Coordinates of C-alpha atoms in Angstrom, one line a residue:
M1 CA 14.6 24.7 23.6
S2 CA 13.5 22.7 26.7
R3 CA 14.8 19.5 27.0
L4 CA 13.7 16.2 28.1
R5 CA 14.7 12.8 29.7
N6 CA 13.3 10.8 26.8
P7 CA 12.4 12.9 24.0
F8 CA 10.8 10.1 22.1
R9 CA 7.9 10.2 24.4
L10 CA 7.1 13.6 22.9
R11 CA 4.7 12.5 20.1
A12 CA 1.9 14.7 18.8
S13 CA 2.9 18.3 17.3
E14 CA 0.3 20.1 19.3
K15 CA 2.2 18.8 22.4
I16 CA 5.3 20.6 21.5
E17 CA 4.7 24.2 22.6
S18 CA 7.2 26.3 21.3
D19 CA 7.6 26.7 17.3
A20 CA 11.3 26.8 18.0
S21 CA 11.1 23.2 19.4
F22 CA 8.7 22.2 16.7
L23 CA 11.0 23.0 13.9
R24 CA 14.1 21.7 15.4
L25 CA 12.3 18.2 15.7
Y26 CA 10.6 18.4 12.3
N27 CA 11.7 16.8 9.3
P28 CA 10.4 18.4 6.1
A29 CA 11.0 15.5 3.6
I30 CA 6.9 15.0 3.3
L31 CA 7.2 18.3 1.5
D32 CA 8.4 16.8 -1.7
S33 CA 4.9 15.6 -2.5
I34 CA 3.6 19.1 -2.0
I35 CA 6.5 20.5 -4.2
D36 CA 5.5 17.9 -6.8
R37 CA 1.9 19.1 -6.8
D38 CA 3.3 22.6 -7.2
K39 CA 5.3 21.7 -10.1
D40 CA 1.8 20.2 -11.8
G41 CA 0.0 23.3 -11.1
L42 CA -2.4 21.4 -8.9
L43 CA -1.4 22.8 -5.3
W44 CA -2.9 26.3 -5.4
N45 CA -6.3 27.4 -6.0
N46 CA -7.3 23.6 -5.5
V47 CA -8.6 21.0 -2.8
L48 CA -5.9 18.7 -1.2
Y49 CA -7.1 16.0 1.2
I50 CA -4.5 14.7 3.4
H51 CA -5.4 11.3 4.7
S52 CA -3.6 8.9 7.1
S53 CA -4.1 6.8 10.2
P54 CA -3.4 8.4 13.7
G55 CA 0.1 9.5 14.2
A56 CA 1.3 9.7 10.6
G57 CA 2.1 13.6 10.6
K58 CA -1.0 15.4 9.4
T59 CA -1.3 18.1 11.9
S60 CA 2.6 18.6 11.8
L61 CA 2.4 19.1 8.0
L62 CA -0.3 21.7 8.5
R63 CA 1.5 23.5 11.5
V64 CA 4.6 24.4 9.2
F65 CA 2.2 26.7 7.2
E66 CA 0.9 28.6 10.4
P67 CA 2.2 32.3 10.6
D68 CA 3.9 31.8 14.0
T69 CA 5.9 29.0 12.6
L70 CA 6.8 30.8 9.4
S71 CA 7.8 33.7 11.4
T72 CA 10.1 31.7 13.6
L73 CA 11.6 30.0 10.6
L74 CA 12.1 33.3 8.7
N75 CA 13.9 34.9 11.9
N76 CA 16.1 31.7 12.1
K77 CA 16.8 30.9 8.2
S78 CA 20.4 30.2 8.6
A79 CA 20.3 27.9 11.6
P80 CA 21.2 24.3 10.8
D81 CA 18.0 22.9 11.7
S82 CA 16.1 25.4 9.5
K83 CA 17.9 25.7 6.5
G84 CA 16.4 22.6 4.7
L85 CA 12.8 23.4 5.2
F86 CA 13.5 27.1 4.4
G87 CA 14.8 26.3 1.0
L88 CA 11.7 23.9 0.4
L89 CA 9.2 26.7 1.3
K90 CA 11.0 29.2 -0.7
K91 CA 10.8 26.6 -3.8
L92 CA 7.0 26.9 -3.0
N93 CA 7.2 30.6 -2.7
V94 CA 5.6 30.4 0.6
L95 CA 8.8 32.4 1.8
T96 CA 11.3 34.8 0.4
D97 CA 14.4 35.8 2.1
N98 CA 12.8 38.4 3.7
S99 CA 8.8 37.9 3.9
I100 CA 5.9 35.6 4.2
E101 CA 3.9 35.2 1.2
V102 CA 1.2 32.8 2.3
L103 CA -1.3 33.3 5.1
G104 CA -1.9 29.9 6.7
V105 CA -5.3 29.8 8.3
T106 CA -5.8 26.5 10.4
L107 CA -9.2 25.5 11.8
V108 CA -9.4 22.4 14.2
C109 CA -12.8 20.7 13.4
T110 CA -13.2 19.1 16.9
R111 CA -15.5 21.6 18.5
N112 CA -19.4 21.2 18.7
Y113 CA -19.9 20.5 15.0
E114 CA -21.3 17.0 15.4
I115 CA -23.5 18.1 18.1
L116 CA -25.5 20.3 15.7
E117 CA -27.1 16.8 14.6
E118 CA -28.9 16.6 17.8
L119 CA -30.9 19.7 17.3
D120 CA -34.6 19.5 17.1
V121 CA -34.8 20.9 13.4
S122 CA -34.9 19.7 10.0
N123 CA -31.8 18.2 8.2
A124 CA -31.7 21.1 5.9
Q125 CA -31.5 23.7 8.8
K126 CA -29.0 21.5 10.6
L127 CA -26.8 21.9 7.6
R128 CA -27.3 25.9 7.4
Y129 CA -26.1 26.1 11.3
F130 CA -23.2 23.9 10.2
F131 CA -22.3 26.3 7.4
S132 CA -22.9 29.5 9.4
L133 CA -20.8 27.9 12.4
L134 CA -18.1 27.2 9.9
N135 CA -18.2 30.4 8.4
A136 CA -17.8 32.4 11.4
R137 CA -15.0 30.2 12.5
I138 CA -13.2 30.5 9.3
I139 CA -13.4 34.4 9.5
L140 CA -12.4 34.4 13.1
A141 CA -9.3 32.1 12.3
T142 CA -8.5 34.0 9.3
L143 CA -8.4 37.3 11.5
R144 CA -6.3 35.7 14.1
S145 CA -4.0 34.4 11.7
V146 CA -3.6 38.2 10.1
V147 CA -2.9 39.5 13.6
D148 CA -0.3 36.7 14.1
L149 CA 1.4 37.5 10.5
E150 CA 1.6 41.2 11.7
N151 CA 3.8 40.0 14.7
S152 CA 3.2 43.3 16.5
N153 CA 3.4 44.0 20.3
A154 CA 0.2 46.0 19.9
P155 CA -2.9 44.4 21.5
F156 CA -5.1 42.2 19.6
N157 CA -7.9 44.5 19.1
E158 CA -5.5 47.5 18.0
V159 CA -4.1 45.3 15.2
L160 CA -7.8 44.3 14.3
E161 CA -8.7 48.0 14.0
S162 CA -6.0 48.7 11.6
V163 CA -7.2 46.0 9.3
N164 CA -9.8 47.0 6.7
Y165 CA -12.1 44.6 5.0
T166 CA -13.6 45.6 1.6
Y167 CA -16.5 43.5 -0.2
D168 CA -19.2 44.7 -2.2
N169 CA -21.7 42.0 -0.7
R170 CA -23.8 41.9 -3.5
E171 CA -24.8 38.2 -2.4
N172 CA -25.9 39.6 1.0
F173 CA -23.7 37.2 2.9
F174 CA -23.1 39.7 5.6
T175 CA -26.5 40.4 7.1
G176 CA -26.3 43.2 9.3
L177 CA -22.7 44.4 9.0
S178 CA -22.0 47.5 6.9
L179 CA -19.0 47.1 4.5
P180 CA -16.4 48.0 4.0
C181 CA -15.5 47.5 7.8
T182 CA -12.5 47.2 10.0
G183 CA -11.3 44.1 11.2
K184 CA -12.5 44.5 14.5
E185 CA -16.0 44.8 13.3
L186 CA -15.8 41.8 11.1
Y187 CA -14.6 39.9 14.0
A188 CA -17.3 41.0 16.3
W189 CA -19.9 40.1 13.6
A190 CA -18.5 36.4 13.2
S191 CA -18.1 36.1 17.1
N192 CA -21.9 37.0 17.3
I193 CA -22.9 34.2 14.8
E194 CA -20.5 31.8 16.7
K195 CA -22.3 32.8 20.0
K196 CA -25.7 32.3 18.6
V197 CA -25.1 28.7 17.3
Y198 CA -23.4 27.9 20.8
Q199 CA -26.6 29.1 22.4
A200 CA -28.6 27.0 20.3
I201 CA -26.8 24.0 21.2
D202 CA -26.5 24.6 25.1
S203 CA -29.6 26.4 25.8
F204 CA -33.1 24.9 26.8
L205 CA -35.0 27.8 25.3
P206 CA -36.8 27.5 22.0
L207 CA -34.5 28.1 18.7
A208 CA -37.1 30.8 18.0
D209 CA -36.0 32.8 20.9
I210 CA -32.5 32.6 20.3
Q211 CA -32.7 32.8 16.5
P212 CA -29.2 31.5 15.5
T213 CA -28.2 32.8 11.8
G214 CA -28.0 30.1 9.3
H215 CA -26.0 30.0 5.9
D216 CA -26.9 28.4 2.8
E217 CA -23.1 27.8 1.6
L218 CA -19.3 28.1 2.9
F219 CA -18.9 31.5 1.3
S220 CA -16.2 32.6 3.7
L221 CA -13.7 30.5 1.7
S222 CA -14.5 32.8 -1.4
V223 CA -15.1 36.2 0.0
L224 CA -12.0 36.2 2.1
K225 CA -9.5 37.2 -0.6
P226 CA -6.1 38.8 -0.3
D227 CA -7.3 42.0 -2.1
N228 CA -10.1 42.2 0.4
L229 CA -8.0 42.2 3.5
L230 CA -5.9 45.3 3.7
L231 CA -3.3 46.8 6.3
N232 CA -2.2 50.5 6.0
G233 CA -3.9 50.2 2.4
K234 CA -2.1 47.3 1.0
P235 CA -3.1 43.4 0.9
V236 CA -1.9 41.8 4.1
I237 CA -0.7 38.8 2.1
N238 CA -0.3 37.4 -1.6
K239 CA -2.1 34.1 -0.9
I240 CA -4.3 32.4 1.7
L241 CA -4.2 28.9 2.5
Y242 CA -7.1 27.1 4.6
M243 CA -6.1 24.0 6.4
L244 CA -9.2 22.1 7.8
D245 CA -7.7 19.6 10.4
D246 CA -9.4 16.7 12.2
T247 CA -12.4 16.7 9.8
H248 CA -13.0 13.0 10.8
K249 CA -14.7 14.4 13.9
L250 CA -17.6 15.9 11.9
S251 CA -20.6 14.0 10.9
N252 CA -20.8 12.1 7.7
T253 CA -23.6 14.5 6.6
Q254 CA -21.3 17.4 7.5
R255 CA -18.3 15.9 6.0
T256 CA -20.3 15.2 2.7
A257 CA -21.7 18.7 2.5
L258 CA -18.1 19.9 3.0
R259 CA -16.7 18.0 0.4
K260 CA -19.3 18.5 -2.2
Y261 CA -19.1 22.2 -1.6
V262 CA -15.2 22.7 -1.9
I263 CA -15.1 20.6 -5.0
E264 CA -17.8 22.4 -6.8
K265 CA -16.4 25.8 -6.0
R266 CA -12.6 24.5 -6.3
G267 CA -10.4 26.9 -8.3
N268 CA -11.6 29.9 -6.2
F269 CA -9.4 29.2 -3.1
S270 CA -6.5 26.9 -1.7
I271 CA -7.8 24.3 1.1
W272 CA -6.2 21.4 2.6
I273 CA -8.4 19.1 4.5
S274 CA -6.9 16.7 7.1
E275 CA -8.8 13.6 8.2
R276 CA -8.3 10.1 9.4
L277 CA -8.7 7.1 7.2
E278 CA -11.4 5.9 9.7
A279 CA -13.8 8.7 8.7
L280 CA -14.0 7.5 5.1
D281 CA -16.8 5.3 3.7
P282 CA -15.9 1.9 4.5
V283 CA -15.6 1.0 0.5
E284 CA -13.1 3.8 -0.1
N285 CA -10.7 2.2 2.3
L286 CA -11.0 -1.3 0.6
R287 CA -9.2 -0.3 -2.8
S288 CA -6.3 1.9 -3.8
F289 CA -8.5 4.4 -5.7
E290 CA -7.4 6.6 -8.7
G291 CA -9.0 9.4 -10.7
R292 CA -10.8 11.2 -7.9
D293 CA -11.9 14.8 -8.7
Y294 CA -9.5 16.2 -6.0
E295 CA -6.2 15.6 -5.0
V296 CA -5.5 13.2 -2.3
L297 CA -2.1 12.9 -0.1
N298 CA -2.1 9.7 1.7
L299 CA 1.0 10.0 3.9
E300 CA 1.5 6.3 4.6
K301 CA 1.2 5.6 0.9
F302 CA 3.8 8.4 0.0
W303 CA 6.4 6.7 2.5
S304 CA 5.5 3.3 1.5
D305 CA 6.5 4.0 -2.3
R306 CA 9.8 5.6 -0.8
P307 CA 11.2 3.1 1.9
G308 CA 14.8 4.4 1.5
K309 CA 13.8 8.1 2.0
F310 CA 11.5 7.1 4.9
E311 CA 14.4 5.2 6.7
S312 CA 16.5 8.4 6.3
V313 CA 13.8 10.4 7.7
L314 CA 13.5 8.3 10.8
A315 CA 17.0 8.2 11.2
N316 CA 17.2 12.1 11.3
I317 CA 14.3 12.1 13.7
A318 CA 16.0 10.0 16.0
D319 CA 19.3 11.6 16.0
K320 CA 17.4 15.0 16.5
R321 CA 15.3 13.5 19.4
A322 CA 18.4 11.9 21.2
S323 CA 20.2 14.9 21.0
I324 CA 17.9 16.8 23.3
S325 CA 17.8 14.3 26.1
T326 CA 18.8 15.7 29.5
E327 CA 20.8 12.5 30.1
E328 CA 24.4 11.7 28.8
V329 CA 22.7 9.4 26.1
N330 CA 22.7 11.8 22.9
S331 CA 22.5 9.1 20.1
F332 CA 20.0 6.3 19.2
R333 CA 21.4 4.3 16.4
E334 CA 24.9 4.3 17.6
Y335 CA 23.7 2.2 20.7
L336 CA 21.2 -0.2 18.8
D337 CA 23.0 -3.4 18.1
N338 CA 22.4 -4.3 14.6
D339 CA 24.0 -7.7 14.2
L340 CA 23.8 -11.1 16.3
E341 CA 26.2 -11.2 19.1
E342 CA 28.0 -14.2 17.4
G343 CA 30.3 -15.0 20.6
Q344 CA 27.2 -15.0 22.9
F345 CA 25.1 -17.2 20.4
K346 CA 27.8 -19.5 19.4
N347 CA 26.3 -22.5 21.3
S348 CA 23.0 -21.8 19.7
F349 CA 24.6 -21.6 16.1
L350 CA 26.2 -25.0 16.7
E351 CA 23.0 -26.6 18.1
A352 CA 21.1 -25.2 15.0
I353 CA 23.8 -27.0 12.6
E354 CA 23.5 -30.3 14.5
T355 CA 19.7 -30.4 14.8
T356 CA 19.4 -29.4 11.0
R357 CA 22.1 -32.1 9.9
E358 CA 19.7 -34.7 11.8
K359 CA 16.7 -33.4 10.1
I360 CA 18.5 -33.6 6.6
A361 CA 19.7 -37.2 7.4
K362 CA 16.2 -38.2 8.2
I363 CA 14.4 -37.0 5.1
T364 CA 17.4 -38.2 2.8
S365 CA 17.9 -41.6 4.3
Y366 CA 16.2 -43.4 1.6
T367 CA 18.0 -41.8 -1.2
N368 CA 21.4 -40.6 -2.4
K369 CA 20.3 -37.9 -4.7
F370 CA 21.4 -35.2 -2.1
D371 CA 24.6 -36.6 -1.4
H372 CA 26.6 -34.1 -3.3
W373 CA 24.8 -31.2 -1.8
I374 CA 25.2 -32.3 1.6
E375 CA 29.1 -32.9 0.9
F376 CA 29.3 -29.3 -0.4
V377 CA 27.8 -27.9 2.6
K378 CA 30.2 -29.7 4.9
S379 CA 33.0 -28.6 2.9
Q380 CA 32.2 -24.8 3.5
N381 CA 34.3 -22.8 5.8
G382 CA 32.7 -19.7 7.7
S383 CA 31.4 -18.5 10.8
E384 CA 29.2 -20.7 12.9
L385 CA 26.3 -18.3 11.9
D386 CA 27.1 -18.5 8.3
I387 CA 27.1 -22.3 8.2
A388 CA 23.9 -22.4 10.3
I389 CA 22.1 -20.3 7.9
L390 CA 23.6 -22.5 5.0
Y391 CA 22.3 -25.5 6.5
K392 CA 18.8 -24.1 6.9
K393 CA 18.8 -23.1 2.9
L394 CA 19.9 -26.7 2.2
E395 CA 17.1 -28.1 4.2
I396 CA 14.7 -25.7 2.5
L397 CA 15.9 -26.7 -0.8
I398 CA 15.9 -30.4 -0.1
N399 CA 12.1 -30.0 1.0
R400 CA 11.6 -28.4 -2.1
N401 CA 12.8 -30.9 -4.3
L402 CA 11.2 -33.8 -2.5
G403 CA 7.8 -32.3 -2.9
K404 CA 8.1 -32.4 -6.7
S405 CA 6.7 -35.2 -8.5
Q406 CA 9.6 -37.9 -9.1
L407 CA 10.9 -39.7 -12.1
A408 CA 11.7 -43.5 -11.5
F409 CA 15.4 -42.9 -11.2
D410 CA 16.8 -40.5 -8.8
F411 CA 20.1 -39.3 -10.0
P412 CA 22.5 -37.5 -7.8
L413 CA 22.3 -33.6 -8.0
S414 CA 25.5 -32.0 -8.5
A415 CA 27.0 -29.4 -6.1
Q416 CA 26.6 -26.8 -9.2
E417 CA 22.9 -27.3 -9.1
L418 CA 22.7 -26.4 -5.6
N419 CA 24.7 -23.6 -6.1
D420 CA 22.3 -22.2 -8.7
K421 CA 19.6 -22.6 -6.3
L422 CA 21.2 -20.6 -3.4
K423 CA 19.8 -17.4 -4.4
P424 CA 19.1 -14.3 -2.3
D425 CA 15.4 -14.8 -1.7
L426 CA 16.3 -17.9 0.6
E427 CA 17.9 -15.4 3.1
V428 CA 14.6 -14.2 4.7
S429 CA 13.2 -17.8 5.3
S430 CA 16.4 -19.3 6.3
K431 CA 17.1 -16.8 8.9
L432 CA 13.4 -17.1 10.1
F433 CA 13.7 -20.8 10.4
L434 CA 17.1 -20.6 12.2
S435 CA 15.8 -18.0 14.8
N436 CA 12.5 -20.0 15.1
S437 CA 14.5 -23.4 15.6
V438 CA 16.8 -22.4 18.7
N439 CA 15.1 -19.2 20.0
L440 CA 17.5 -16.9 18.5
P441 CA 16.8 -12.8 18.3
Y442 CA 15.2 -12.0 14.8
Y443 CA 13.5 -8.6 15.3
F444 CA 16.4 -6.2 15.9
G445 CA 18.4 -3.5 14.7
F446 CA 17.5 0.2 13.2
K447 CA 16.7 -1.3 9.8
N448 CA 14.1 -3.5 11.5
L449 CA 12.8 -1.0 13.8
V450 CA 12.0 1.3 10.7
K451 CA 10.1 -1.6 8.9
L452 CA 8.2 -2.3 12.4
S453 CA 6.9 1.4 11.8
S454 CA 5.0 0.6 8.9
N455 CA 5.2 4.2 7.2
N456 CA 3.7 5.8 10.5
I457 CA 6.3 8.2 12.3
E458 CA 4.4 8.0 15.6
Q459 CA 4.6 4.3 15.6
F460 CA 8.3 4.7 15.1
L461 CA 8.5 6.8 18.2
S462 CA 6.3 4.5 20.3
F463 CA 8.7 1.6 19.7
S464 CA 11.8 3.9 19.9
A465 CA 10.9 5.4 23.2
D466 CA 11.0 2.1 24.9
M467 CA 14.3 1.4 23.1
F468 CA 15.6 4.8 24.5
E469 CA 14.4 4.1 27.9
E470 CA 16.5 1.0 27.9
M471 CA 19.7 2.8 27.0
L472 CA 18.9 5.7 29.7
S473 CA 18.5 2.6 32.2
N474 CA 21.8 1.0 31.2
N475 CA 23.6 4.3 31.5
L476 CA 22.1 5.1 34.8
L477 CA 23.3 1.6 36.3
G478 CA 26.7 2.1 35.0
Y479 CA 26.2 -0.6 32.2
K480 CA 27.1 -0.6 28.4
I481 CA 24.6 1.6 26.8
N482 CA 24.1 -0.6 23.7
V483 CA 20.7 -2.5 23.6
E484 CA 21.7 -5.9 22.5
T485 CA 19.7 -7.7 20.1
N486 CA 18.0 -10.4 22.6
E487 CA 16.9 -7.1 24.6
Q488 CA 15.7 -5.3 21.8
E489 CA 13.4 -8.2 20.8
K490 CA 12.0 -8.5 24.4
I491 CA 11.3 -4.7 24.5
L492 CA 9.6 -4.9 21.2
T493 CA 7.8 -7.9 22.0
K494 CA 6.5 -6.4 25.2
A495 CA 5.4 -3.3 23.4
V496 CA 3.5 -5.3 20.6
D497 CA 1.7 -7.2 23.2
A498 CA 0.5 -3.8 24.9
K499 CA -0.6 -2.6 21.4
W500 CA -2.4 -5.7 20.8
N501 CA -4.3 -5.5 24.2
E502 CA -4.9 -1.8 23.6
L503 CA -7.1 -2.8 20.3
S504 CA -10.1 -3.9 22.1
K505 CA -10.3 -0.3 23.7
I506 CA -10.0 1.9 20.6
L507 CA -11.5 -0.3 17.8
P508 CA -15.0 -0.2 16.4
Y509 CA -15.8 -3.8 15.8
A510 CA -13.3 -4.9 18.2
N511 CA -14.1 -8.5 18.9
I512 CA -14.7 -9.4 15.3
V513 CA -11.4 -7.4 14.0
L514 CA -9.4 -9.0 16.6
N515 CA -10.7 -12.5 15.6
F516 CA -10.0 -11.8 12.0
L517 CA -6.5 -10.7 12.7
S518 CA -5.9 -13.7 14.9
K519 CA -7.1 -15.9 11.9
L520 CA -5.1 -14.1 9.3
G521 CA -2.0 -14.3 11.4
E522 CA -2.5 -18.1 11.9
S523 CA -2.9 -18.4 8.2
C524 CA 0.3 -16.6 7.1
K525 CA 2.1 -18.4 9.8
S526 CA 1.0 -21.9 8.4
D527 CA 2.2 -20.8 4.9
T528 CA 5.3 -19.1 5.9
Y529 CA 6.6 -22.1 8.0
K530 CA 6.2 -24.9 5.7
P531 CA 9.3 -26.9 5.5
N532 CA 9.8 -26.1 1.7
A533 CA 9.2 -22.4 2.3
P534 CA 7.1 -22.1 -0.9
Y535 CA 7.0 -18.2 -0.4
A536 CA 10.8 -17.3 0.2
Q537 CA 9.7 -14.0 1.7
G538 CA 7.2 -15.2 4.0
V539 CA 3.3 -14.6 3.6
T540 CA 2.1 -11.5 5.2
G541 CA -0.8 -10.6 3.3
F542 CA -3.7 -11.5 1.2
A543 CA -5.6 -10.5 -2.0
I544 CA -9.5 -10.9 -2.3
K545 CA -11.0 -13.6 -4.7
E546 CA -14.7 -13.6 -4.8
S547 CA -16.4 -16.7 -3.8
P548 CA -18.8 -18.2 -6.6
N549 CA -22.4 -17.0 -5.7
M550 CA -25.4 -18.6 -7.2
F551 CA -27.4 -15.4 -6.3
D552 CA -24.7 -13.1 -8.1
K553 CA -26.3 -10.2 -9.8
G554 CA -23.2 -8.8 -11.3
L555 CA -22.5 -7.1 -8.1
N556 CA -18.9 -6.9 -6.5
W557 CA -18.7 -8.4 -3.1
F558 CA -18.2 -5.1 -1.2
E559 CA -21.7 -4.0 -2.7
M560 CA -23.3 -7.1 -1.3
E561 CA -25.1 -6.8 2.2
H562 CA -24.0 -10.7 2.9
Y563 CA -20.5 -9.3 3.4
Q564 CA -21.2 -6.4 5.4
S565 CA -19.3 -7.5 8.4
L566 CA -16.3 -8.3 6.2
I567 CA -16.5 -4.8 4.6
N568 CA -16.7 -3.5 8.3
V569 CA -13.7 -5.2 9.3
I570 CA -11.3 -4.9 6.5
S571 CA -12.0 -1.2 6.3
T572 CA -11.5 -0.7 10.1
C573 CA -8.4 -2.4 9.8
V574 CA -7.2 -0.2 7.0
A575 CA -8.3 3.0 8.8
F576 CA -6.4 2.2 11.8
N577 CA -3.2 1.2 9.9
L578 CA -3.4 -2.5 11.0
L579 CA -3.7 -3.6 7.2
E580 CA -1.9 -1.7 4.5
V581 CA -3.3 -2.0 0.9
K582 CA -0.7 -2.0 -2.0
Q583 CA -1.5 -2.7 -5.7
I584 CA 0.4 -5.5 -6.9
I585 CA 0.5 -6.4 -10.6
Q586 CA 0.7 -9.9 -11.5
G587 CA 0.9 -12.4 -14.2
E588 CA 1.4 -12.2 -18.2
K589 CA -2.0 -10.2 -18.2
D590 CA -0.8 -7.7 -15.7
N591 CA -3.5 -8.3 -13.5
K592 CA -3.8 -5.7 -10.4
N593 CA -4.5 -7.0 -7.1
D594 CA -5.2 -5.0 -4.1
V595 CA -3.1 -6.7 -1.5
Y596 CA -3.6 -6.3 2.0
Y597 CA -0.5 -6.8 4.3
L598 CA -0.4 -6.9 7.9
N599 CA 1.1 -4.1 9.7
R600 CA 4.5 -4.9 10.6
W601 CA 4.1 -4.6 14.3
L602 CA 1.6 -7.4 13.5
C603 CA 4.2 -9.4 11.7
L604 CA 6.1 -9.6 15.0
K605 CA 3.0 -10.4 17.1
F606 CA 2.5 -13.7 14.7
N607 CA 6.5 -14.2 14.2
L608 CA 6.4 -13.4 10.4
P609 CA 9.1 -11.8 8.6
F610 CA 8.8 -7.9 7.8
S611 CA 9.5 -8.5 4.0
Y612 CA 6.6 -7.7 1.6
G613 CA 5.8 -9.9 -1.6
G614 CA 4.4 -13.1 0.0
W615 CA 0.8 -12.9 -0.1
R616 CA -2.2 -15.6 -0.9
H617 CA -5.5 -15.2 -2.7
K618 CA -8.4 -15.8 -0.1
Q619 CA -12.1 -16.3 -0.9
T620 CA -14.4 -14.0 0.3
D621 CA -16.5 -16.8 2.1
E622 CA -13.2 -17.8 4.0
L623 CA -12.6 -14.4 5.0
L624 CA -16.2 -14.1 6.0
K625 CA -15.7 -16.9 8.5
W626 CA -12.8 -15.2 10.0
T627 CA -15.1 -12.5 11.2
K628 CA -17.2 -14.8 13.1
V629 CA -16.5 -14.8 17.1

């Protein structure tokens, strides 16, 4: 395969031209979700919506099932890079050791559909033209996939000529076409429909002169059955899988009509529909829905529920990318420092110890209550880093104790009581406070790079590309290839600033979204950096608590016009992966809360930890104020 200087710059699967290159770089772990649905009987002859924000891997997943990819995989099934994917596809009965059993038909919905809404005809007629264009293109895409599957050196039309299509046409779907017919005749029939609709879009002539064909339903999905498509008298395939990509490019009316039709007719065909979250109705993005009447695979949620697996996948992706670099840097994780360089930062640790001691002395100057605690910490041995962290933990615990209502007599607290309170959950806040106090690196190492990616593969590649570029530069200049912790943080901070500045160009409601995120970041930072660290993991999210409303008519907040700007902002943030929705169960009554966490790169933007867990209830009226510019 072709080699690149910085393979991390290669993002979208459609930019990876050869199927061999795609397969070498692809990690198939997401197929576990597909296999689970297959085991539950929910995969075939069903409707699966694949949702995510940009860059999560929707198009890559669909590409796996295309004929050319499957043919390449079958021909290289024993190769180290192919064995894992080949085994998974065998489990799904997509492949056998010798054959392809599923015909993947991909249709990208980015061409001309939405323009149909501009035609000067009734809404009903616009929908008929939409169905006819979609029918024509599904037929054309299916026949192209049949030719690809045949993998013959014969000319395209010659292969089509050897395909026979049989259908009784009792519903008269194929007006003007004699059935049975050859694949070439069917291709010409569908091409003519597509051409007429194109003319209606592009021509200044009245539609009556062009007379484009309109269809009342999306019949192509039901009439293109394996038994109807024959090659040399036998069905060309056992199953057909239709894959519609980028349906967020359709108009709202078209998306609604498509969804309504495929759900009503489900059971007659297998179809996967891939779309960005931005296409969903705003309210759909506000909550973690269950119980839909169709299957949904949310890619980011899939990875969010499997953090360990996601880290393994990204490690594998990083290794594969680095291995095809043209430079002499063929590893990634190996050259990413994961621990603070203690010799380099020794003076900073000593400074932190001294300043923390002074703070503790100041806040305990009027009491001997903490004398045993202070003596215990003074007596500890360890590296300067360990002692600096321990002092930060002591400072936090003293502040917590001082914040409680006190009895008349303050008896000295024992060292054992301190030991009991030195719990692991203090680790996050103590390290964060230490970093902030003497300007130590905090955002570094592969594990943090994974967290920074917020379950989005392209986000990982984006940050990793800048990191790998530094490795390449170090190598070129004859320096040590490793990227040190302080340099990692500088690189990530610069990349995050660039992403923040880009938001104003790509977001709907950009001004109020950015204002909202800034206010949210300030609020989280204020709660996180309180001296007593009341939220040990830091605060990086919120749950919505409805404000009392004298005009309340029993509606949810997101059903009230008063909160429309808040609905738009939060929905946009979820759609563009700026907020992640997690359902959190809290309290004895197992109350469920939809918690909106900042995307981890925004945590870096606002100097917050990457951990989840810390969140606050926010009233709708307060959140609404954050949308005001």
